[in-house]
Tab-separated table of C-alpha atoms in Angstrom:
chain	number	residue	atom	x	y	z
A	1	MET	CA	80.944	117.258	46.749
A	2	ARG	CA	78.910	114.619	48.590
A	3	SER	CA	78.623	115.027	52.353
A	4	MET	CA	79.720	112.292	54.715
A	5	LEU	CA	76.689	113.166	56.860
A	6	THR	CA	73.280	111.561	56.451
A	7	HIS	CA	70.236	113.218	57.979
A	8	GLU	CA	68.432	110.676	60.191
A	9	GLY	CA	65.608	112.710	61.574
A	10	SER	CA	64.473	115.751	63.503
A	11	THR	CA	62.525	116.545	66.632
A	12	PHE	CA	60.712	119.812	67.303
A	13	ILE	CA	59.567	120.837	70.782
A	14	ASN	CA	57.122	123.742	70.742
A	15	PHE	CA	56.688	125.323	74.178
A	16	ARG	CA	53.186	126.549	73.269
A	17	LYS	CA	51.772	123.039	73.497
A	18	TYR	CA	52.426	122.957	77.277
A	19	ARG	CA	50.366	124.600	79.991
A	20	PHE	CA	52.225	127.458	81.683
A	21	GLN	CA	50.945	129.489	84.632
A	22	ASP	CA	51.380	132.705	82.657
A	23	PRO	CA	50.063	132.203	79.103
A	24	ARG	CA	52.653	134.702	77.803
A	25	SER	CA	55.577	132.586	79.063
A	26	PRO	CA	55.964	130.174	76.168
A	27	ALA	CA	55.457	132.908	73.536
A	28	PHE	CA	57.252	131.559	70.482
A	29	ARG	CA	59.870	129.371	72.176
A	30	TRP	CA	61.032	126.065	70.797
A	31	VAL	CA	63.851	123.549	70.452
A	32	ASP	CA	64.785	122.006	67.104
A	33	ILE	CA	66.973	118.885	67.060
A	34	LYS	CA	68.510	117.495	63.859
A	35	ARG	CA	70.333	114.163	64.022
A	36	LEU	CA	72.860	113.217	61.373
A	37	ARG	CA	74.887	110.031	60.982
A	38	PHE	CA	78.577	109.945	60.074
A	39	PRO	CA	80.980	107.048	59.476
A	40	VAL	CA	82.411	105.867	62.793
A	41	LYS	CA	85.917	105.965	61.317
A	42	SER	CA	85.758	109.608	60.561
A	43	VAL	CA	87.641	112.873	60.630
A	44	GLY	CA	88.282	115.159	63.598
A	45	ASP	CA	85.811	117.486	65.265
A	46	THR	CA	86.783	120.526	63.179
A	47	GLU	CA	86.149	118.611	59.970
A	48	LEU	CA	82.833	117.286	61.321
A	49	LEU	CA	81.750	120.830	62.177
A	50	ALA	CA	82.699	121.952	58.657
A	51	GLU	CA	80.692	119.050	57.181
A	52	LEU	CA	77.695	120.035	59.293
A	53	ILE	CA	77.929	123.692	58.238
A	54	GLY	CA	78.064	122.570	54.609
A	55	HIS	CA	75.128	120.167	54.934
A	56	GLU	CA	71.738	121.227	53.565
A	57	GLN	CA	70.100	120.667	56.990
A	58	PHE	CA	72.222	123.570	58.268
A	59	GLN	CA	70.646	125.953	55.719
A	60	ASP	CA	67.652	126.713	57.930
A	61	ASP	CA	66.587	130.218	58.920
A	62	TYR	CA	64.506	128.821	61.817
A	63	ALA	CA	61.854	131.403	61.029
A	64	GLY	CA	59.353	129.339	59.090
A	65	GLY	CA	61.268	128.935	55.849
A	66	GLY	CA	62.553	125.483	56.737
A	67	VAL	CA	65.595	123.854	55.187
A	68	LEU	CA	66.622	125.396	51.881
A	69	PRO	CA	69.384	123.351	50.193
A	70	GLU	CA	70.884	126.494	48.656
A	71	GLY	CA	69.925	128.712	51.602
A	72	LEU	CA	72.074	131.632	52.656
A	73	ARG	CA	70.786	131.930	56.229
A	74	HIS	CA	71.282	129.920	59.393
A	75	GLY	CA	69.106	131.232	62.201
A	76	PRO	CA	69.922	134.933	62.520
A	77	TYR	CA	73.262	134.558	60.698
A	78	TRP	CA	74.521	134.443	57.162
A	79	VAL	CA	75.720	130.867	56.595
A	80	ARG	CA	79.043	132.209	55.291
A	81	ALA	CA	79.693	133.770	58.730
A	82	VAL	CA	79.478	130.433	60.569
A	83	THR	CA	82.769	128.522	60.655
A	84	PRO	CA	84.081	125.697	62.834
A	85	ASP	CA	86.102	128.306	64.748
A	86	ALA	CA	82.834	129.963	65.847
A	87	TYR	CA	82.110	126.963	68.085
A	88	GLU	CA	83.457	126.748	71.619
A	89	ALA	CA	83.914	123.365	73.288
A	90	VAL	CA	81.853	123.289	76.490
A	91	ASP	CA	81.222	120.627	79.102
A	92	ARG	CA	77.865	119.051	79.845
A	93	GLU	CA	77.362	121.080	83.021
A	94	LYS	CA	77.774	124.395	81.191
A	95	SER	CA	75.476	123.369	78.337
A	96	ASP	CA	72.879	122.092	80.835
A	97	ARG	CA	73.015	125.372	82.759
A	98	ILE	CA	72.692	127.540	79.638
A	99	LEU	CA	69.692	125.579	78.348
A	100	TRP	CA	67.868	125.275	81.692
A	101	GLU	CA	68.332	129.004	82.364
A	102	TRP	CA	66.913	129.785	78.919
A	103	ALA	CA	63.987	127.349	79.323
A	104	ASN	CA	63.082	128.680	82.788
A	105	ARG	CA	63.688	132.373	82.052
A	106	PHE	CA	60.080	133.508	82.475
A	107	GLU	CA	58.839	130.827	84.845
A	108	VAL	CA	59.665	127.253	85.759
A	109	VAL	CA	58.701	125.023	82.847
A	110	PRO	CA	55.688	122.750	83.383
A	111	ALA	CA	56.390	119.134	84.391
A	112	GLY	CA	55.434	117.713	80.974
A	113	LEU	CA	57.818	120.037	79.164
A	114	ALA	CA	60.591	119.332	81.682
A	115	THR	CA	60.142	115.589	81.043
A	116	ASP	CA	60.247	116.073	77.275
A	117	LEU	CA	63.315	118.320	77.509
A	118	ARG	CA	65.124	115.742	79.652
A	119	ARG	CA	64.328	112.955	77.204
A	120	GLU	CA	64.883	114.826	73.939
A	121	VAL	CA	67.600	117.341	74.876
A	122	PHE	CA	69.401	116.629	78.126
A	123	ASP	CA	69.787	112.884	77.535
A	124	LEU	CA	71.537	113.772	74.260
A	125	LEU	CA	73.883	116.098	76.136
A	126	THR	CA	74.675	113.311	78.587
A	127	ALA	CA	75.461	110.855	75.763
A	128	ALA	CA	77.617	113.286	73.790
A	129	GLU	CA	81.363	112.845	73.896
A	130	ARG	CA	81.909	116.440	72.753
A	131	ILE	CA	79.630	119.481	72.983
A	132	TYR	CA	80.179	122.690	71.044
A	133	HIS	CA	78.346	125.966	71.612
A	134	LEU	CA	77.991	128.532	68.814
A	135	SER	CA	79.493	131.818	69.971
A	136	GLU	CA	77.889	135.188	69.353
A	137	LEU	CA	79.074	136.114	65.872
A	138	GLY	CA	78.586	139.872	66.027
A	139	ASP	CA	76.427	142.339	64.136
A	140	GLU	CA	78.211	141.900	60.795
A	141	ALA	CA	77.210	138.203	60.745
A	142	ILE	CA	73.482	138.892	61.233
A	143	HIS	CA	71.533	138.670	57.989
A	144	ASP	CA	69.070	141.224	56.654
A	145	TRP	CA	66.164	140.144	58.887
A	146	GLY	CA	68.113	138.156	61.478
A	147	GLY	CA	66.779	140.154	64.411
A	148	VAL	CA	63.562	138.109	64.563
A	149	HIS	CA	65.064	135.765	67.144
A	150	GLY	CA	65.023	137.033	70.728
A	151	ASP	CA	67.457	134.337	71.789
A	152	PHE	CA	69.241	131.879	69.526
A	153	LEU	CA	71.200	129.137	71.272
A	154	GLU	CA	72.977	126.484	69.275
A	155	PHE	CA	74.864	123.387	70.340
A	156	VAL	CA	76.502	120.675	68.273
A	157	LEU	CA	76.788	117.300	69.989
A	158	ILE	CA	79.208	114.656	68.777
A	159	ASP	CA	78.738	111.042	69.821
A	160	ARG	CA	81.458	109.084	68.011
A	161	SER	CA	80.465	105.740	69.545
A	162	ALA	CA	77.008	106.124	67.939
A	163	GLY	CA	78.378	107.803	64.805
A	164	GLN	CA	75.998	110.713	65.367
A	165	ILE	CA	76.285	114.480	65.232
A	166	THR	CA	73.313	116.463	66.515
A	167	LEU	CA	72.452	120.078	65.785
A	168	LEU	CA	70.423	121.452	68.687
A	169	VAL	CA	68.867	124.914	68.379
A	170	ALA	CA	66.784	126.585	71.108
A	171	ALA	CA	65.242	129.946	70.297
A	172	ASP	CA	62.617	132.584	70.947
A	173	ASP	CA	61.122	134.344	67.982
């Protein structure tokens, strides 16, 4: 079955390219943003989430393997364990707080990184009409080597006026 979603592009922010006070702070921290287009006259949020989960861009282990069209892993989870019901609707303030706390966990991020995060991440959150946060799925959902991620935060942003759904993953590995 052909997906209604069309991948438009991706952005990757690697914390290691910024100068931190403590060189251990950025470790292997990053944000991956995948933007997909959908028809403006479209289905509801649950159906959009299901389309995203079924899209090949979702089949990414975020551990160096990249997108595998027939992949079985999504971050630390088996793809089969991720369903639309696993996403909780959150407001912009909560998503902002979760992401800023994660980004600043070890020390305040450098000014250049803060600017890039505002432009590439937080402006998307502001524009989104709906924001969904992937809940913890439990041990049974974690795949055979899924423990490589220290933190794995995932948000799905829906902007119906732009016909765009964005998969935003922030992680430590």
